[in-house]
Amino acid sequence: RRSLIRMFGSPPGNYGVGVDVLIDSGKWDTTKDLADAYVNWSCYAYGRNLYGTREKELFHRRFRKSQITIKNMSDRETDIFDVDDVYTYLGGMNAFVREYGDNELYSVIGDDSDPDNTKLRSLDDECRYVFRSKVLNPKFLNGLKEHGYAGVSVLMNISKFMIGWDGTSDSLDEWMYEKYCEKFLFDEATLQWMMDNNPDAVKEIVENLSQAESRGFWSPDDDTKSKLKDIFLDLAVKK
């Protein structure tokens, strides 16, 4: 009976895989920590007469054979930098395969926004695509500015999701962090809008970028470090 088990999920009565909790808290050191959280929350077997039986060893045996992970996105209204669910579930699986898998990981995003023209991109390419087409798009920022506090919160979430994707999947390029800083923090008018509407979010953004540096996700130059430090100190003074 156990040999036929193929469906795993969260513990009965619970939701999630714990990866986002660790990313939010910052209380993790390596990708293995994220992988272990994914396993501990996802190793409950479901099926005929199985209602969430913990099968950690079997989960390991099944999933370590994975060669490809995939997430289908049904529209362009929501993307991989919009919600934490995607990096939590797909990213959590990627973290597991990277740490425990028998094969090199290849992660894919399916774009089903046009059913007559379905596309597949590698996760790395999808990150680049969304970053260039949306995050750095002036129309995106102009739209956020109409929503004040909530608009800045969206930018804060993106900085957190960047850590989530890099921590689980190593899927971001360093230029994404650099362009994020240039676009939102080092442009005086944009920074002032952010400070006026949600200074706490700005503080968290700077902390997230600093965390990304300390984890080795990017290597900012001295000028970038100095600018981020000045923003952080300015926020501290205004407090």
Short mmCIF file of C-alpha atoms in Angstrom, two decimals, residues 2 25 50 58 66 68 81 94-95 99 117 121-122 124 135 148 158 168 178 193 217 219 231 235:
data_model
loop_
_atom_site.label_atom_id
_atom_site.label_comp_id
_atom_site.label_asym_id
_atom_site.label_seq_id
_atom_site.Cartn_x
_atom_site.Cartn_y
_atom_site.Cartn_z
CA ARG A 2 2.80 2.41 0.86
CA SER A 25 11.38 35.67 10.12
CA LEU A 50 -5.07 7.77 3.97
CA LEU A 58 8.79 7.81 1.85
CA SER A 66 12.71 14.51 -9.29
CA ILE A 68 11.98 18.79 -13.18
CA PHE A 81 6.59 38.35 -7.60
CA ASN A 94 13.31 23.33 -5.50
CA ALA A 95 15.12 23.70 -2.19
CA GLU A 99 19.66 19.64 -1.19
CA ASN A 117 -0.22 29.86 -27.21
CA ARG A 121 10.17 29.31 -19.44
CA SER A 122 12.84 28.23 -17.04
CA ASP A 124 15.44 31.85 -14.06
CA VAL A 135 8.86 45.43 -11.72
CA GLY A 148 0.03 55.26 -1.17
CA ILE A 158 8.82 42.15 -3.84
CA THR A 168 15.11 28.37 -2.35
CA GLU A 178 21.02 46.65 -8.38
CA TRP A 193 7.02 59.13 -2.01
CA PHE A 217 22.86 36.72 -3.18
CA SER A 219 27.64 41.94 -3.95
CA ILE A 231 18.62 55.74 3.92
CA LEU A 235 14.83 56.56 8.85
#
